[in-house]
Short mmCIF file of C-alpha atoms (C1' of nucleotides) in Angstrom, two decimals:
data_model
loop_
_atom_site.label_atom_id
_atom_site.label_comp_id
_atom_site.label_asym_id
_atom_site.label_seq_id
_atom_site.Cartn_x
_atom_site.Cartn_y
_atom_site.Cartn_z
CA VAL A 1 0.00 0.00 0.00
CA SER A 2 3.08 2.09 0.24
CA GLY A 3 2.32 3.77 -3.05
CA PRO A 4 2.85 2.11 -6.42
CA SER A 5 5.52 3.93 -8.32
CA ARG A 6 3.50 5.61 -11.01
CA SER A 7 5.06 7.55 -13.79
CA VAL A 8 4.03 10.79 -12.17
CA PRO A 9 5.02 11.16 -8.56
CA SER A 10 1.92 13.26 -8.03
CA ASP A 11 3.44 14.57 -4.85
CA GLU A 12 4.36 18.23 -4.53
CA SER A 13 7.42 17.26 -6.52
CA GLN A 14 6.86 19.82 -9.19
CA ARG A 15 10.08 19.70 -11.17
CA GLU A 16 12.60 21.90 -9.36
CA SER A 17 14.26 24.85 -11.00
CA PRO A 18 17.85 24.20 -12.00
CA ARG A 19 18.97 26.64 -9.33
CA VAL A 20 17.08 24.85 -6.59
CA GLU A 21 18.37 21.59 -8.00
CA ALA A 22 21.90 22.91 -7.74
CA ALA A 23 21.31 24.12 -4.23
CA LEU A 24 20.01 20.72 -3.20
CA GLY A 25 23.09 19.14 -4.71
CA ARG A 26 25.37 21.41 -2.74
CA LEU A 27 23.34 20.66 0.35
CA ARG A 28 23.82 16.93 -0.06
CA SER A 29 27.52 17.23 -0.82
CA ALA A 30 27.84 19.16 2.40
CA GLY A 31 26.41 16.16 4.17
CA GLU A 32 23.30 18.08 5.11
CA ARG A 33 19.84 16.56 4.89
CA VAL A 34 17.23 17.52 2.37
CA THR A 35 13.93 18.00 4.13
CA PRO A 36 10.53 19.35 3.13
CA ALA A 37 11.16 22.47 5.15
CA ARG A 38 14.46 23.17 3.45
CA LEU A 39 13.03 22.44 0.06
CA ALA A 40 10.15 24.81 0.71
CA VAL A 41 12.49 27.58 1.80
CA LEU A 42 14.72 27.10 -1.22
CA ARG A 43 11.75 27.23 -3.57
CA VAL A 44 10.46 30.44 -2.05
CA VAL A 45 13.83 32.11 -2.10
CA ASP A 46 14.51 30.99 -5.64
CA ALA A 47 11.16 32.26 -6.87
CA ALA A 48 11.78 35.61 -5.23
CA ASP A 49 15.26 35.72 -6.69
CA VAL A 50 13.88 35.22 -10.17
CA ALA A 51 11.37 38.01 -9.57
CA ASP A 52 14.17 40.23 -8.33
CA GLU A 53 12.53 40.43 -4.96
CA HIS A 54 14.42 40.64 -1.72
CA LEU A 55 12.72 38.81 1.13
CA THR A 56 13.27 39.00 4.85
CA ALA A 57 13.15 35.96 7.12
CA GLU A 58 9.66 36.91 8.11
CA GLN A 59 8.42 37.23 4.54
CA ILE A 60 10.01 33.95 3.60
CA GLY A 61 8.26 32.41 6.56
CA ALA A 62 4.93 33.74 5.37
CA ARG A 63 5.34 32.37 1.86
CA VAL A 64 6.55 29.03 3.11
CA ALA A 65 3.50 28.86 5.34
CA ALA A 66 1.32 29.48 2.31
CA HIS A 67 2.80 26.55 0.43
CA GLU A 68 3.63 24.23 3.29
CA PRO A 69 1.48 25.02 6.32
CA ALA A 70 3.13 22.17 8.14
CA VAL A 71 6.47 23.93 8.27
CA HIS A 72 6.78 25.86 11.49
CA ARG A 73 8.00 29.44 11.65
CA ALA A 74 10.79 28.56 14.02
CA THR A 75 12.01 26.01 11.53
CA VAL A 76 12.21 28.63 8.82
CA TYR A 77 14.51 30.71 10.97
CA ARG A 78 16.65 27.69 11.79
CA THR A 79 16.68 26.70 8.14
CA LEU A 80 17.77 30.12 6.95
CA THR A 81 20.58 30.03 9.46
CA SER A 82 21.81 26.58 8.54
CA LEU A 83 21.47 27.04 4.80
CA THR A 84 23.38 30.27 5.08
CA GLY A 85 26.02 28.51 7.11
CA THR A 86 26.33 25.83 4.46
CA GLY A 87 26.79 28.49 1.83
CA VAL A 88 23.64 27.56 -0.07
CA LEU A 89 22.02 30.86 0.82
CA SER A 90 23.51 34.23 1.56
CA HIS A 91 22.06 37.45 2.87
CA VAL A 92 22.33 41.17 2.44
CA HIS A 93 21.78 43.72 5.18
CA LEU A 94 19.52 46.43 3.96
CA GLY A 95 19.44 49.93 5.26
CA GLY A 96 16.88 50.12 7.97
CA THR A 97 17.26 46.94 9.89
CA ALA A 98 16.21 44.22 7.55
CA THR A 99 18.23 41.27 6.35
CA VAL A 100 17.20 39.68 3.08
CA TYR A 101 18.16 36.28 1.72
CA HIS A 102 18.88 34.90 -1.70
CA LEU A 103 20.51 31.87 -3.27
CA ALA A 104 24.27 32.05 -3.10
CA HIS A 105 25.95 32.24 -6.48
CA PRO A 106 28.89 29.90 -6.06
CA ALA A 107 29.65 30.30 -9.73
CA ARG A 108 30.37 33.99 -9.56
CA ALA A 109 32.03 33.33 -6.26
CA VAL A 110 34.24 36.13 -5.08
CA PRO A 111 37.96 35.60 -4.48
CA ALA A 112 38.53 36.27 -0.81
CA ASN A 113 35.07 35.76 0.54
CA ALA A 114 35.70 33.64 3.59
CA ASP A 115 33.20 35.35 5.81
CA GLU A 116 32.65 33.25 8.92
CA THR A 117 28.93 33.79 8.91
CA GLY A 118 28.55 32.36 5.49
CA THR A 119 27.64 35.86 4.57
CA ALA A 120 28.16 35.78 0.93
CA THR A 121 27.77 37.54 -2.22
CA HIS A 122 24.95 38.30 -4.57
CA GLY A 123 27.69 39.23 -6.92
CA HIS A 124 26.79 42.89 -6.92
CA ALA A 125 26.09 45.77 -4.59
CA HIS A 126 22.64 47.00 -3.66
CA VAL A 127 21.34 50.47 -3.01
CA GLN A 128 18.14 51.13 -1.13
CA CYS A 129 15.88 54.16 -1.09
CA SER A 130 15.35 55.26 2.50
CA SER A 131 12.12 56.86 1.46
CA CYS A 132 10.22 54.11 -0.34
CA GLY A 133 12.35 51.16 0.68
CA ARG A 134 12.91 49.97 -2.83
CA VAL A 135 16.10 48.04 -3.46
CA LEU A 136 18.05 48.53 -6.66
CA ASP A 137 21.02 46.70 -8.03
CA ALA A 138 24.04 48.90 -8.32
CA PRO A 139 26.00 48.86 -11.57
CA ALA A 140 28.61 46.13 -11.41
CA GLY A 141 31.93 47.24 -10.11
CA VAL A 142 30.83 50.58 -8.70
CA LEU A 143 32.57 49.75 -5.48
CA ASP A 144 35.75 48.36 -6.95
CA ASP A 145 37.68 51.58 -6.55
CA VAL A 146 36.36 52.06 -3.06
CA ALA A 147 37.39 48.53 -2.18
CA ARG A 148 40.87 49.13 -3.52
CA ARG A 149 41.22 52.36 -1.64
CA LEU A 150 40.00 50.92 1.64
CA ARG A 151 42.45 48.05 1.27
CA ASP A 152 45.33 50.41 0.58
CA ASP A 153 44.45 52.99 3.21
CA LEU A 154 43.08 50.86 6.02
CA GLY A 155 43.89 47.28 5.17
CA PHE A 156 40.15 46.81 5.19
CA GLU A 157 38.78 44.11 2.93
CA LEU A 158 35.44 45.38 1.67
CA ASP A 159 32.62 42.97 1.02
CA THR A 160 30.84 44.93 -1.69
CA SER A 161 27.64 42.93 -1.61
CA HIS A 162 27.04 42.39 2.08
CA ALA A 163 25.37 45.67 2.92
CA ALA A 164 23.21 48.01 0.90
CA LEU A 165 23.97 51.67 0.47
CA LEU A 166 21.23 54.13 1.32
CA GLY A 167 19.98 57.16 -0.48
CA THR A 168 16.97 58.44 -2.37
CA CYS A 169 15.73 56.95 -5.62
CA ALA A 170 14.87 59.03 -8.65
CA GLU A 171 11.11 58.84 -8.13
CA CYS A 172 11.21 59.85 -4.48
CA ALA A 173 13.79 62.51 -5.15
CA GLN A 174 11.62 64.72 -7.26
CA GLY A 175 8.24 63.14 -6.65
CA VAL B 1 17.25 77.91 51.46
CA SER B 2 16.87 77.89 47.74
CA GLY B 3 20.57 77.54 47.28
CA PRO B 4 22.96 80.47 47.69
CA SER B 5 24.72 81.02 44.42
CA ARG B 6 28.13 79.71 45.31
CA SER B 7 30.99 79.81 42.91
CA VAL B 8 30.55 76.13 42.19
CA PRO B 9 27.05 75.06 41.24
CA SER B 10 27.53 71.66 42.87
CA ASP B 11 24.51 70.35 41.02
CA GLU B 12 24.96 67.90 38.17
CA SER B 13 25.59 71.02 36.19
CA GLN B 14 29.09 70.03 35.31
CA ARG B 15 29.97 72.59 32.67
CA GLU B 16 28.66 71.24 29.37
CA SER B 17 30.97 70.53 26.50
CA PRO B 18 30.80 73.11 23.73
CA ARG B 19 29.19 70.52 21.50
CA VAL B 20 26.44 69.76 23.98
CA GLU B 21 26.06 73.48 24.52
CA ALA B 22 25.61 73.97 20.80
CA ALA B 23 23.14 71.12 20.64
CA LEU B 24 21.10 72.67 23.43
CA GLY B 25 21.13 75.95 21.59
CA ARG B 26 19.83 74.33 18.45
CA LEU B 27 17.20 72.56 20.49
CA ARG B 28 15.94 75.81 21.94
CA SER B 29 15.93 77.58 18.61
CA ALA B 30 13.83 74.76 17.30
CA GLY B 31 11.33 75.58 20.00
CA GLU B 32 11.95 72.27 21.73
CA ARG B 33 12.25 71.98 25.48
CA VAL B 34 15.45 71.27 27.31
CA THR B 35 14.81 68.60 29.90
CA PRO B 36 17.00 66.51 32.19
CA ALA B 37 16.36 63.47 30.05
CA ARG B 38 17.44 65.20 26.88
CA LEU B 39 20.46 66.69 28.55
CA ALA B 40 21.48 63.28 29.85
CA VAL B 41 21.15 61.71 26.41
CA LEU B 42 23.14 64.49 24.79
CA ARG B 43 25.91 64.14 27.34
CA VAL B 44 26.17 60.42 26.83
CA VAL B 45 26.17 60.68 23.07
CA ASP B 46 28.71 63.48 23.13
CA ALA B 47 31.04 61.57 25.42
CA ALA B 48 30.84 58.54 23.16
CA ASP B 49 31.43 60.71 20.14
CA VAL B 50 34.59 62.08 21.66
CA ALA B 51 35.75 58.57 22.43
CA ASP B 52 34.98 57.58 18.85
CA GLU B 53 32.42 55.12 20.10
CA HIS B 54 29.22 54.36 18.28
CA LEU B 55 26.33 53.60 20.61
CA THR B 56 23.00 51.97 19.96
CA ALA B 57 19.77 53.15 21.53
CA GLU B 58 20.05 50.38 24.05
CA GLN B 59 23.60 51.26 25.04
CA ILE B 60 22.73 54.91 25.33
CA GLY B 61 19.85 53.90 27.57
CA ALA B 62 22.19 51.94 29.79
CA ARG B 63 24.63 54.81 30.21
CA VAL B 64 21.89 57.31 30.80
CA ALA B 65 20.50 55.02 33.47
CA ALA B 66 23.90 54.97 35.12
CA HIS B 67 24.05 58.75 35.35
CA GLU B 68 20.38 59.58 35.73
CA PRO B 69 18.48 56.59 37.12
CA ALA B 70 15.34 58.67 37.10
CA VAL B 71 15.22 58.78 33.32
CA HIS B 72 13.09 55.97 32.00
CA ARG B 73 14.16 53.72 29.14
CA ALA B 74 11.08 54.55 27.12
CA THR B 75 12.00 58.20 27.40
CA VAL B 76 15.43 57.53 25.99
CA TYR B 77 13.88 55.99 22.91
CA ARG B 78 11.48 58.87 22.54
CA THR B 79 14.29 61.33 23.08
CA LEU B 80 16.50 59.76 20.46
CA THR B 81 13.63 59.92 18.02
CA SER B 82 12.76 63.53 18.69
CA LEU B 83 16.33 64.77 18.83
CA THR B 84 16.99 63.05 15.55
CA GLY B 85 13.91 64.64 14.12
CA THR B 86 15.08 68.04 15.25
CA GLY B 87 18.40 67.45 13.58
CA VAL B 88 20.36 67.62 16.80
CA LEU B 89 21.30 63.97 16.54
CA SER B 90 21.70 61.73 13.55
CA HIS B 91 22.18 58.02 13.16
CA VAL B 92 24.04 55.51 11.07
CA HIS B 93 22.82 52.04 10.23
CA LEU B 94 25.56 49.55 10.88
CA GLY B 95 25.89 46.24 9.19
CA GLY B 96 24.23 43.65 11.32
CA THR B 97 21.10 45.26 12.54
CA ALA B 98 22.20 48.04 14.79
CA THR B 99 21.56 51.74 14.51
CA VAL B 100 23.99 54.03 16.24
CA TYR B 101 23.57 57.68 17.16
CA HIS B 102 25.88 60.66 17.29
CA LEU B 103 25.66 64.41 17.43
CA ALA B 104 24.78 65.90 14.08
CA HIS B 105 27.47 68.11 12.62
CA PRO B 106 25.47 71.02 11.27
CA ALA B 107 28.69 72.80 10.47
CA ARG B 108 29.93 70.28 7.99
CA ALA B 109 26.37 69.94 6.84
CA VAL B 110 25.92 68.32 3.50
CA PRO B 111 24.32 70.13 0.55
CA ALA B 112 21.21 68.18 -0.32
CA ASN B 113 20.63 66.28 2.84
CA ALA B 114 16.94 66.71 3.40
CA ASP B 115 16.26 63.19 4.55
CA GLU B 116 12.72 63.03 5.94
CA THR B 117 13.73 60.98 8.93
CA GLY B 118 16.25 63.47 10.03
CA THR B 119 18.72 60.83 9.14
CA ALA B 120 21.76 62.89 8.78
CA THR B 121 25.34 62.85 8.28
CA HIS B 122 28.35 62.26 10.36
CA GLY B 123 30.12 63.93 7.54
CA HIS B 124 31.89 60.77 6.47
CA ALA B 125 31.23 57.15 5.63
CA HIS B 126 31.75 54.27 8.00
CA VAL B 127 32.98 50.76 7.41
CA GLN B 128 32.34 47.94 9.85
CA CYS B 129 34.17 44.65 10.32
CA SER B 130 31.65 41.83 10.19
CA SER B 131 34.00 39.73 12.23
CA CYS B 132 34.81 41.87 15.26
CA GLY B 133 32.13 44.49 14.83
CA ARG B 134 34.54 47.36 15.00
CA VAL B 135 33.52 50.52 13.18
CA LEU B 136 36.08 52.56 11.30
CA ASP B 137 35.80 55.92 9.64
CA ALA B 138 36.30 55.75 5.92
CA PRO B 139 38.65 58.24 4.29
CA ALA B 140 36.72 61.35 3.36
CA GLY B 141 35.27 61.33 -0.08
CA VAL B 142 35.75 57.63 -0.81
CA LEU B 143 32.19 57.42 -1.96
CA ASP B 144 32.12 60.58 -4.03
CA ASP B 145 32.74 58.82 -7.30
CA VAL B 146 30.22 56.14 -6.44
CA ALA B 147 27.67 58.83 -5.62
CA ARG B 148 28.29 60.55 -8.91
CA ARG B 149 27.97 57.34 -10.85
CA LEU B 150 24.77 56.28 -9.12
CA ARG B 151 23.28 59.68 -9.83
CA ASP B 152 24.25 59.50 -13.49
CA ASP B 153 23.29 55.88 -14.05
CA LEU B 154 20.25 55.51 -11.83
CA GLY B 155 19.23 58.97 -10.78
CA PHE B 156 19.87 57.67 -7.29
CA GLU B 157 20.99 60.23 -4.74
CA LEU B 158 23.43 58.45 -2.43
CA ASP B 159 23.61 59.38 1.23
CA THR B 160 27.21 58.45 1.85
CA SER B 161 27.04 58.52 5.61
CA HIS B 162 23.74 56.85 6.36
CA ALA B 163 24.80 53.23 6.17
CA ALA B 164 28.06 51.52 6.95
CA LEU B 165 29.86 49.31 4.49
CA LEU B 166 30.82 45.85 5.64
CA GLY B 167 34.00 43.90 5.27
CA THR B 168 36.89 42.55 7.28
CA CYS B 169 39.34 44.72 9.15
CA ALA B 170 43.09 44.29 8.90
CA GLU B 171 43.44 42.53 12.26
CA CYS B 172 40.67 40.01 11.62
CA ALA B 173 41.81 39.46 8.06
CA GLN B 174 45.12 37.88 8.88
CA GLY B 175 44.73 37.12 12.54
"C1'" DC C 1 -0.83 78.62 33.38
"C1'" DT C 2 -0.50 75.22 29.26
"C1'" DG C 3 0.64 71.50 26.97
"C1'" DC C 4 5.10 69.26 25.83
"C1'" DC C 5 7.60 65.54 28.07
"C1'" DT C 6 7.92 62.07 31.25
"C1'" DG C 7 7.31 57.79 34.25
"C1'" DC C 8 5.10 53.58 34.53
"C1'" DA C 9 3.33 49.49 32.97
"C1'" DA C 10 1.59 46.70 29.75
"C1'" DA C 11 1.31 45.55 24.89
"C1'" DG C 12 3.74 44.11 20.70
"C1'" DG C 13 6.41 41.90 17.29
"C1'" DA C 14 10.31 39.27 15.90
"C1'" DT C 15 13.48 35.68 16.82
"C1'" DT C 16 15.18 31.98 19.89
"C1'" DT C 17 15.26 27.86 22.73
"C1'" DG C 18 14.09 23.35 25.45
"C1'" DC C 19 12.17 19.16 24.72
"C1'" DA C 20 10.38 15.12 22.77
"C1'" DC C 21 9.31 13.06 18.46
"C1'" DT C 22 9.99 12.11 13.34
"C1'" DC C 23 12.01 11.02 9.28
"C1'" DA C 24 16.05 11.38 5.89
"C1'" DT C 25 19.89 8.77 5.24
"C1'" DA D 1 18.56 2.37 13.52
"C1'" DT D 2 20.17 7.04 14.70
"C1'" DG D 3 20.75 11.46 15.26
"C1'" DA D 4 19.94 15.64 12.41
"C1'" DG D 5 15.76 18.33 11.90
"C1'" DT D 6 11.35 19.55 13.33
"C1'" DG D 7 6.90 21.04 15.69
"C1'" DC D 8 5.15 23.32 19.56
"C1'" DA D 9 5.00 26.45 23.05
"C1'" DA D 10 7.07 29.30 26.18
"C1'" DA D 11 10.62 32.61 26.88
"C1'" DT D 12 13.41 36.57 25.50
"C1'" DC D 13 14.65 40.92 23.77
"C1'" DC D 14 14.01 45.36 22.15
"C1'" DT D 15 10.90 48.93 21.26
"C1'" DT D 16 6.46 51.14 21.31
"C1'" DT D 17 2.18 52.98 23.30
"C1'" DG D 18 -1.82 54.67 26.46
"C1'" DC D 19 -2.47 57.34 30.27
"C1'" DA D 20 -2.11 60.44 34.04
"C1'" DG D 21 0.85 63.64 36.24
"C1'" DG D 22 4.87 67.12 36.22
"C1'" DC D 23 7.78 70.57 34.75
"C1'" DA D 24 9.77 73.85 31.11
"C1'" DG D 25 8.77 77.98 29.07
#
DNA sequence: CTGCCTGCAAAGGATTTGCACTCAT
DNA sequence: ATGAGTGCAAATCCTTTGCAGGCAG
């Protein structure tokens, strides 16, 4: 009765996106377990990534709850922490106080990016409007010169994609 | 018995630092009241400023409590908010999740710095080590080119001193 | 005097943790 | 089978808010 293996595993096993697939692979190679909760979180984050959205832990929790009511909020927090630790996810600190997550891009991995917290790179810097909260991607490399200068002047190794810069977007600027 | 005016006003009226004095002046001109709570907060923030420390609301509350036990925590929060609104204080969002306060430097005021929240400028950018949490002052003008480019490319008006950049400091980098 | 500011206390919201149980491996 | 992960619920932590009274101007 344990379920005859039909051709279509009718489950919730909608074919995973290649990115989620890759993330799962990295998870397994890291010796971590693949669970429904983790899968749900990865799907939500991936979908948001594709839509260029930046979600906070709370928002991710809400969306996960919508798809998988069985997954508890606390688990989402724990999952975000562990997946970030494994390097499957990474986060960016936005202006105000929010931290948003996204799939880590191991491909475009940055040279010296051995941040203990698994804090990684989205590949590019973000700027956020303090007025409307919108988050924009900064042109690639905008911070390269700054990084070089900080390294030369202070010996400080800048992580260009870990924190967003604040300011006012075009729309809010002139209304 | 109302207190003969001796040469030394033994009170807690330790002569105020010129910066606090200036802040009080600005407060009054703004039509705001000068109260013990506000004075206590200004003293704490000023002292930290001098010591190149960056304090969070919570830390400020703790120090205020040490000097003026009568001042309630809630009042400290309200005070930080109002003083920031008045432009007497300003804050910087650090990496993790903290917001630190300091006296606003009206002198070195920045041209177009009409941030609604009273979020102002310390005059320069900050960089924070994600490993040890230390906050360093960035060389003046490091973000000028970035600001220019963001304005040209995105019409985004960067507030160079509102958020700290993250990275790894020299000490933590090589141990 | 007048009403801006405060103290107090309780509400709130987000994230964390202890514990026992379940399921991925 | 075994222990990494999880669900649940309670506990924290930080910050905010409603109200009545007090003090600055």
